[in-house]
Amino acid sequence: MELIDPFGRTVRDLRISITDRCNFRCTYCMPEEGMQWLDRKEILTFEEIYRLSKICVERFDVDSIRLTGGEPTVRARLPVLVKKLAKLRVPQSANSHLAGKNIDLAMTTNGATLRLIADELKSAGLSRINISLDTLQSEKFFKITRRDHLANVLDGIDAAVQAGFTPVKINAVIQRGVNDDEIIALASFGREKQIEIRYIEFMPLDAQGHWQRNDVVSQNEIVTTINNVYPLEQLSARGAAPADRWRYLDGGGTVGVIPSVTKPFCGDCDRVRLTAEGQFRTCLFSTSEFDLRAMLRGTATDDQLAAEIKRAVGTKWAGHAIGNVTFVRPKRSMSQIGG
Ligand code: SAM
Ligand code: SF4
């Protein structure tokens, strides 16, 4: 049975935060100090994550799971979880190109320690990786992430490609006055490596609440900047994927832009989220959550968990309202939700 929300959108993609912790402190996500980490026992176990994932895939035809955080690679024994999840099979009856096949299992990571586990993750069945990289300059990298790990991230990108992940994509959050001068440098890097760069509009999910509308570099501006140097042609509609995509006219590959603020894609959203401590959310910007952990650790049956997931999806709203007077920032910041 499909999970269909009140606006007729079908849920296909589950984003699971597997830890709230991180080895970076990106300014647009976390404060330098003072994050209150969850206690180990508050975090869902691999068994609990697997149980909920299985329900979503086998009962509700979810065909795609993305592991995120915090930084997913800081969770101990990550390949063990990947191996379990990668074996989940989309029902034969599902209206999905993956019907009867294994789910599409992806991960978003800062890449800093990827060199150490890329091969292991690949053998465990992870299909795709997105690596975050906002700058190619080490001083600026330190300023943004508050860590001196640019070389490790660049090496992590190479490790992901060498391990055979297809595709590897790079996420770059563009902030005015911070790295908007590197839009072309990042595009050139992607062309050279034959990796798709996905520019992301800065969203009001920074823990310190410093986000301002003026800090957002819009999709239009990003595309115009690139097009002036490397002419682009837009590719056909994105479906439920968040990025609009373009191809370089000279055959240099493709590029994506995620216009979360200036052109929200809520109308096509097929995503739901699970936080590290088992709170189910129907939107990054949700102000309400459904406590699946309490059910998992109580006496709930799979039928009851499935019913609660269905109930939660029944409350999914039409879309966020960033920029409108009605917009309310969620209490959690990006790393506490799972981006
Ligand atoms: N730690 C991993 C990483 O950085 O890739 C995964 C978690 S991170 C929260 C997921 C994605 O969210 C990253 O690509 C990050 O750049 C992006 N992100 C974090 N805060 C953001 C914000 N305020 N606006 C837009 N994107 C943001
Ligand atoms: Fe960590 Fe990712 Fe947040 Fe940066 S964006 S602080 S790497 S969770």
PDB file of C-alpha atoms in Angstrom, residues 80-271:
ATOM      1  CA  VAL A  80      26.858  -3.258   9.534  1.00  0.00           C
ATOM      2  CA  LEU A  81      23.770  -1.069   9.286  1.00  0.00           C
ATOM      3  CA  VAL A  82      24.315  -0.473   5.572  1.00  0.00           C
ATOM      4  CA  LYS A  83      24.520  -4.204   4.963  1.00  0.00           C
ATOM      5  CA  LYS A  84      21.217  -4.799   6.740  1.00  0.00           C
ATOM      6  CA  LEU A  85      19.347  -1.974   5.008  1.00  0.00           C
ATOM      7  CA  ALA A  86      20.772  -2.651   1.548  1.00  0.00           C
ATOM      8  CA  LYS A  87      19.077  -6.048   1.506  1.00  0.00           C
ATOM      9  CA  LEU A  88      15.583  -4.581   1.890  1.00  0.00           C
ATOM     10  CA  ARG A  89      13.538  -5.316  -1.195  1.00  0.00           C
ATOM     11  CA  VAL A  90      10.854  -3.147  -2.738  1.00  0.00           C
ATOM     12  CA  PRO A  91       7.654  -5.221  -3.118  1.00  0.00           C
ATOM     13  CA  GLN A  92       7.079  -6.717  -6.560  1.00  0.00           C
ATOM     14  CA  SER A  93       3.666  -5.032  -6.637  1.00  0.00           C
ATOM     15  CA  ALA A  94       5.097  -1.513  -6.000  1.00  0.00           C
ATOM     16  CA  ASN A  95       4.646   1.218  -8.568  1.00  0.00           C
ATOM     17  CA  SER A  96       8.417   1.774  -8.674  1.00  0.00           C
ATOM     18  CA  HIS A  97      11.245   1.228 -11.117  1.00  0.00           C
ATOM     19  CA  LEU A  98      12.797  -0.773  -8.276  1.00  0.00           C
ATOM     20  CA  ALA A  99       9.838  -3.125  -7.790  1.00  0.00           C
ATOM     21  CA  GLY A 100      11.207  -6.541  -6.868  1.00  0.00           C
ATOM     22  CA  LYS A 101      14.701  -5.127  -6.451  1.00  0.00           C
ATOM     23  CA  ASN A 102      16.803  -3.869  -3.553  1.00  0.00           C
ATOM     24  CA  ILE A 103      16.149  -0.348  -2.335  1.00  0.00           C
ATOM     25  CA  ASP A 104      18.258   2.585  -3.469  1.00  0.00           C
ATOM     26  CA  LEU A 105      20.446   3.206  -0.411  1.00  0.00           C
ATOM     27  CA  ALA A 106      22.327   6.523  -0.307  1.00  0.00           C
ATOM     28  CA  MET A 107      24.299   8.551   2.215  1.00  0.00           C
ATOM     29  CA  THR A 108      25.173  12.211   2.703  1.00  0.00           C
ATOM     30  CA  THR A 109      28.540  12.788   4.375  1.00  0.00           C
ATOM     31  CA  ASN A 110      31.106  15.489   4.933  1.00  0.00           C
ATOM     32  CA  GLY A 111      33.623  13.037   3.465  1.00  0.00           C
ATOM     33  CA  ALA A 112      36.377  13.674   6.001  1.00  0.00           C
ATOM     34  CA  THR A 113      36.892  10.021   6.899  1.00  0.00           C
ATOM     35  CA  LEU A 114      35.482   8.437   3.778  1.00  0.00           C
ATOM     36  CA  ARG A 115      38.878   7.181   2.604  1.00  0.00           C
ATOM     37  CA  LEU A 116      38.841   4.794   5.570  1.00  0.00           C
ATOM     38  CA  ILE A 117      35.489   3.153   4.850  1.00  0.00           C
ATOM     39  CA  ALA A 118      34.493   3.846   1.221  1.00  0.00           C
ATOM     40  CA  ASP A 119      35.354   0.328   0.024  1.00  0.00           C
ATOM     41  CA  GLU A 120      33.655  -1.287   2.988  1.00  0.00           C
ATOM     42  CA  LEU A 121      30.486   0.753   2.449  1.00  0.00           C
ATOM     43  CA  LYS A 122      30.456  -0.163  -1.223  1.00  0.00           C
ATOM     44  CA  SER A 123      30.772  -3.888  -0.470  1.00  0.00           C
ATOM     45  CA  ALA A 124      28.067  -3.555   2.181  1.00  0.00           C
ATOM     46  CA  GLY A 125      25.648  -2.394  -0.546  1.00  0.00           C
ATOM     47  CA  LEU A 126      25.542   1.399  -0.314  1.00  0.00           C
ATOM     48  CA  SER A 127      24.602   2.635  -3.786  1.00  0.00           C
ATOM     49  CA  ARG A 128      25.167   6.367  -3.828  1.00  0.00           C
ATOM     50  CA  ILE A 129      27.085   9.048  -1.930  1.00  0.00           C
ATOM     51  CA  ASN A 130      26.698  12.808  -1.682  1.00  0.00           C
ATOM     52  CA  ILE A 131      29.671  14.621  -0.211  1.00  0.00           C
ATOM     53  CA  SER A 132      29.473  18.158   1.108  1.00  0.00           C
ATOM     54  CA  LEU A 133      32.119  20.606  -0.088  1.00  0.00           C
ATOM     55  CA  ASP A 134      31.498  24.351  -0.040  1.00  0.00           C
ATOM     56  CA  THR A 135      34.944  25.687  -0.879  1.00  0.00           C
ATOM     57  CA  LEU A 136      38.265  24.680  -2.420  1.00  0.00           C
ATOM     58  CA  GLN A 137      40.275  27.127  -0.309  1.00  0.00           C
ATOM     59  CA  SER A 138      41.674  25.722   2.923  1.00  0.00           C
ATOM     60  CA  GLU A 139      41.389  28.921   4.951  1.00  0.00           C
ATOM     61  CA  LYS A 140      37.790  29.363   3.947  1.00  0.00           C
ATOM     62  CA  PHE A 141      37.146  25.683   4.575  1.00  0.00           C
ATOM     63  CA  PHE A 142      38.340  26.199   8.135  1.00  0.00           C
ATOM     64  CA  LYS A 143      36.155  29.267   8.489  1.00  0.00           C
ATOM     65  CA  ILE A 144      33.047  27.423   7.323  1.00  0.00           C
ATOM     66  CA  THR A 145      33.543  24.047   9.015  1.00  0.00           C
ATOM     67  CA  ARG A 146      35.768  25.165  11.928  1.00  0.00           C
ATOM     68  CA  ARG A 147      37.974  22.170  11.076  1.00  0.00           C
ATOM     69  CA  ASP A 148      41.140  21.926   9.001  1.00  0.00           C
ATOM     70  CA  HIS A 149      40.119  18.943   6.872  1.00  0.00           C
ATOM     71  CA  LEU A 150      39.904  20.123   3.268  1.00  0.00           C
ATOM     72  CA  ALA A 151      42.614  17.691   2.137  1.00  0.00           C
ATOM     73  CA  ASN A 152      40.801  14.787   3.802  1.00  0.00           C
ATOM     74  CA  VAL A 153      37.508  15.717   2.156  1.00  0.00           C
ATOM     75  CA  LEU A 154      39.130  15.987  -1.285  1.00  0.00           C
ATOM     76  CA  ASP A 155      40.743  12.620  -0.682  1.00  0.00           C
ATOM     77  CA  GLY A 156      37.369  11.266   0.494  1.00  0.00           C
ATOM     78  CA  ILE A 157      35.818  12.356  -2.803  1.00  0.00           C
ATOM     79  CA  ASP A 158      38.521  10.505  -4.732  1.00  0.00           C
ATOM     80  CA  ALA A 159      38.036   7.473  -2.478  1.00  0.00           C
ATOM     81  CA  ALA A 160      34.301   7.416  -3.212  1.00  0.00           C
ATOM     82  CA  VAL A 161      34.923   7.531  -6.959  1.00  0.00           C
ATOM     83  CA  GLN A 162      37.643   4.861  -6.718  1.00  0.00           C
ATOM     84  CA  ALA A 163      35.338   2.627  -4.679  1.00  0.00           C
ATOM     85  CA  GLY A 164      32.929   2.694  -7.624  1.00  0.00           C
ATOM     86  CA  PHE A 165      30.019   4.731  -6.272  1.00  0.00           C
ATOM     87  CA  THR A 166      27.871   6.005  -9.125  1.00  0.00           C
ATOM     88  CA  PRO A 167      27.026   8.709  -9.020  1.00  0.00           C
ATOM     89  CA  VAL A 168      29.119  10.613  -6.489  1.00  0.00           C
ATOM     90  CA  LYS A 169      27.643  14.089  -6.090  1.00  0.00           C
ATOM     91  CA  ILE A 170      28.921  17.135  -4.245  1.00  0.00           C
ATOM     92  CA  ASN A 171      26.621  19.341  -2.165  1.00  0.00           C
ATOM     93  CA  ALA A 172      27.701  22.968  -1.843  1.00  0.00           C
ATOM     94  CA  VAL A 173      25.715  25.393   0.313  1.00  0.00           C
ATOM     95  CA  ILE A 174      26.251  28.852  -1.156  1.00  0.00           C
ATOM     96  CA  GLN A 175      26.190  31.805   1.238  1.00  0.00           C
ATOM     97  CA  ARG A 176      26.469  35.409   0.152  1.00  0.00           C
ATOM     98  CA  GLY A 177      29.801  36.946   1.068  1.00  0.00           C
ATOM     99  CA  VAL A 178      31.166  33.567   2.147  1.00  0.00           C
ATOM    100  CA  ASN A 179      31.610  31.359  -0.905  1.00  0.00           C
ATOM    101  CA  ASP A 180      29.538  32.944  -3.683  1.00  0.00           C
ATOM    102  CA  ASP A 181      32.869  33.887  -5.284  1.00  0.00           C
ATOM    103  CA  GLU A 182      33.601  30.178  -5.736  1.00  0.00           C
ATOM    104  CA  ILE A 183      30.598  29.180  -7.825  1.00  0.00           C
ATOM    105  CA  ILE A 184      32.771  28.907 -10.925  1.00  0.00           C
ATOM    106  CA  ALA A 185      35.716  27.287  -9.135  1.00  0.00           C
ATOM    107  CA  LEU A 186      33.383  24.581  -7.809  1.00  0.00           C
ATOM    108  CA  ALA A 187      31.822  24.118 -11.264  1.00  0.00           C
ATOM    109  CA  SER A 188      35.297  23.725 -12.794  1.00  0.00           C
ATOM    110  CA  PHE A 189      36.196  21.194 -10.094  1.00  0.00           C
ATOM    111  CA  GLY A 190      33.060  19.165 -10.871  1.00  0.00           C
ATOM    112  CA  ARG A 191      33.732  19.247 -14.618  1.00  0.00           C
ATOM    113  CA  GLU A 192      37.300  18.131 -14.120  1.00  0.00           C
ATOM    114  CA  LYS A 193      36.316  15.249 -11.833  1.00  0.00           C
ATOM    115  CA  GLN A 194      33.142  14.468 -13.802  1.00  0.00           C
ATOM    116  CA  ILE A 195      31.122  14.810 -10.602  1.00  0.00           C
ATOM    117  CA  GLU A 196      27.810  16.660 -10.431  1.00  0.00           C
ATOM    118  CA  ILE A 197      27.961  19.693  -8.155  1.00  0.00           C
ATOM    119  CA  ARG A 198      24.629  20.462  -6.494  1.00  0.00           C
ATOM    120  CA  TYR A 199      24.480  24.012  -5.259  1.00  0.00           C
ATOM    121  CA  ILE A 200      22.103  24.394  -2.308  1.00  0.00           C
ATOM    122  CA  GLU A 201      20.337  27.590  -1.313  1.00  0.00           C
ATOM    123  CA  PHE A 202      21.123  28.435   2.308  1.00  0.00           C
ATOM    124  CA  MET A 203      18.124  27.562   4.516  1.00  0.00           C
ATOM    125  CA  PRO A 204      17.068  28.924   7.919  1.00  0.00           C
ATOM    126  CA  LEU A 205      18.187  25.801   9.765  1.00  0.00           C
ATOM    127  CA  ASP A 206      21.436  27.038  11.315  1.00  0.00           C
ATOM    128  CA  ALA A 207      21.569  26.339  15.049  1.00  0.00           C
ATOM    129  CA  GLN A 208      22.530  29.898  15.874  1.00  0.00           C
ATOM    130  CA  GLY A 209      19.592  31.455  14.043  1.00  0.00           C
ATOM    131  CA  HIS A 210      21.777  33.871  12.073  1.00  0.00           C
ATOM    132  CA  TRP A 211      20.133  33.102   8.715  1.00  0.00           C
ATOM    133  CA  GLN A 212      18.944  36.131   6.808  1.00  0.00           C
ATOM    134  CA  ARG A 213      17.182  36.267   3.482  1.00  0.00           C
ATOM    135  CA  ASN A 214      20.030  38.391   2.079  1.00  0.00           C
ATOM    136  CA  ASP A 215      22.520  35.593   2.753  1.00  0.00           C
ATOM    137  CA  VAL A 216      20.727  33.357   0.269  1.00  0.00           C
ATOM    138  CA  VAL A 217      22.230  33.181  -3.205  1.00  0.00           C
ATOM    139  CA  SER A 218      19.325  32.289  -5.463  1.00  0.00           C
ATOM    140  CA  GLN A 219      19.142  29.544  -8.037  1.00  0.00           C
ATOM    141  CA  ASN A 220      18.774  32.214 -10.759  1.00  0.00           C
ATOM    142  CA  GLU A 221      21.942  33.924  -9.670  1.00  0.00           C
ATOM    143  CA  ILE A 222      23.894  30.678  -9.448  1.00  0.00           C
ATOM    144  CA  VAL A 223      22.759  29.481 -12.875  1.00  0.00           C
ATOM    145  CA  THR A 224      23.417  32.868 -14.510  1.00  0.00           C
ATOM    146  CA  THR A 225      26.911  32.963 -13.024  1.00  0.00           C
ATOM    147  CA  ILE A 226      27.770  29.501 -14.319  1.00  0.00           C
ATOM    148  CA  ASN A 227      26.091  30.045 -17.685  1.00  0.00           C
ATOM    149  CA  ASN A 228      28.231  33.140 -18.311  1.00  0.00           C
ATOM    150  CA  VAL A 229      31.353  31.000 -18.190  1.00  0.00           C
ATOM    151  CA  TYR A 230      30.119  27.524 -19.101  1.00  0.00           C
ATOM    152  CA  PRO A 231      26.923  27.754 -21.198  1.00  0.00           C
ATOM    153  CA  LEU A 232      24.131  25.554 -19.853  1.00  0.00           C
ATOM    154  CA  GLU A 233      20.953  23.915 -21.061  1.00  0.00           C
ATOM    155  CA  GLN A 234      18.256  22.938 -18.576  1.00  0.00           C
ATOM    156  CA  LEU A 235      17.360  19.262 -18.400  1.00  0.00           C
ATOM    157  CA  SER A 236      13.758  18.109 -18.267  1.00  0.00           C
ATOM    158  CA  ALA A 237      11.620  18.251 -15.127  1.00  0.00           C
ATOM    159  CA  ARG A 238      13.137  16.856 -11.963  1.00  0.00           C
ATOM    160  CA  GLY A 239      10.129  14.832 -10.714  1.00  0.00           C
ATOM    161  CA  ALA A 240      10.389  14.391  -6.956  1.00  0.00           C
ATOM    162  CA  ALA A 241      14.147  15.069  -6.797  1.00  0.00           C
ATOM    163  CA  PRO A 242      15.029  18.345  -5.089  1.00  0.00           C
ATOM    164  CA  ALA A 243      17.576  19.552  -7.638  1.00  0.00           C
ATOM    165  CA  ASP A 244      16.828  21.258 -10.935  1.00  0.00           C
ATOM    166  CA  ARG A 245      19.511  20.112 -13.353  1.00  0.00           C
ATOM    167  CA  TRP A 246      21.414  21.552 -16.292  1.00  0.00           C
ATOM    168  CA  ARG A 247      23.976  20.152 -18.712  1.00  0.00           C
ATOM    169  CA  TYR A 248      27.051  21.924 -19.940  1.00  0.00           C
ATOM    170  CA  LEU A 249      26.615  22.569 -23.656  1.00  0.00           C
ATOM    171  CA  ASP A 250      30.243  21.592 -24.304  1.00  0.00           C
ATOM    172  CA  GLY A 251      29.641  18.119 -22.875  1.00  0.00           C
ATOM    173  CA  GLY A 252      31.371  18.889 -19.572  1.00  0.00           C
ATOM    174  CA  GLY A 253      28.740  17.039 -17.521  1.00  0.00           C
ATOM    175  CA  THR A 254      25.779  18.182 -15.452  1.00  0.00           C
ATOM    176  CA  VAL A 255      25.112  20.504 -12.555  1.00  0.00           C
ATOM    177  CA  GLY A 256      22.200  20.814 -10.131  1.00  0.00           C
ATOM    178  CA  VAL A 257      20.733  23.575  -8.000  1.00  0.00           C
ATOM    179  CA  ILE A 258      18.423  22.977  -5.040  1.00  0.00           C
ATOM    180  CA  PRO A 259      16.243  26.072  -4.770  1.00  0.00           C
ATOM    181  CA  SER A 260      14.733  25.359  -1.352  1.00  0.00           C
ATOM    182  CA  VAL A 261      14.155  29.024  -0.593  1.00  0.00           C
ATOM    183  CA  THR A 262      13.466  30.848  -3.862  1.00  0.00           C
ATOM    184  CA  LYS A 263      11.583  28.051  -5.649  1.00  0.00           C
ATOM    185  CA  PRO A 264      10.419  25.495  -3.093  1.00  0.00           C
ATOM    186  CA  PHE A 265       9.773  22.059  -4.532  1.00  0.00           C
ATOM    187  CA  CYS A 266       7.277  21.084  -1.832  1.00  0.00           C
ATOM    188  CA  GLY A 267       4.608  20.288  -4.431  1.00  0.00           C
ATOM    189  CA  ASP A 268       6.661  17.299  -5.595  1.00  0.00           C
ATOM    190  CA  CYS A 269       8.072  16.280  -2.217  1.00  0.00           C
ATOM    191  CA  ASP A 270       8.169  12.511  -1.652  1.00  0.00           C
ATOM    192  CA  ARG A 271      10.249  12.569   1.535  1.00  0.00           C
TER     193      ARG A 271
END
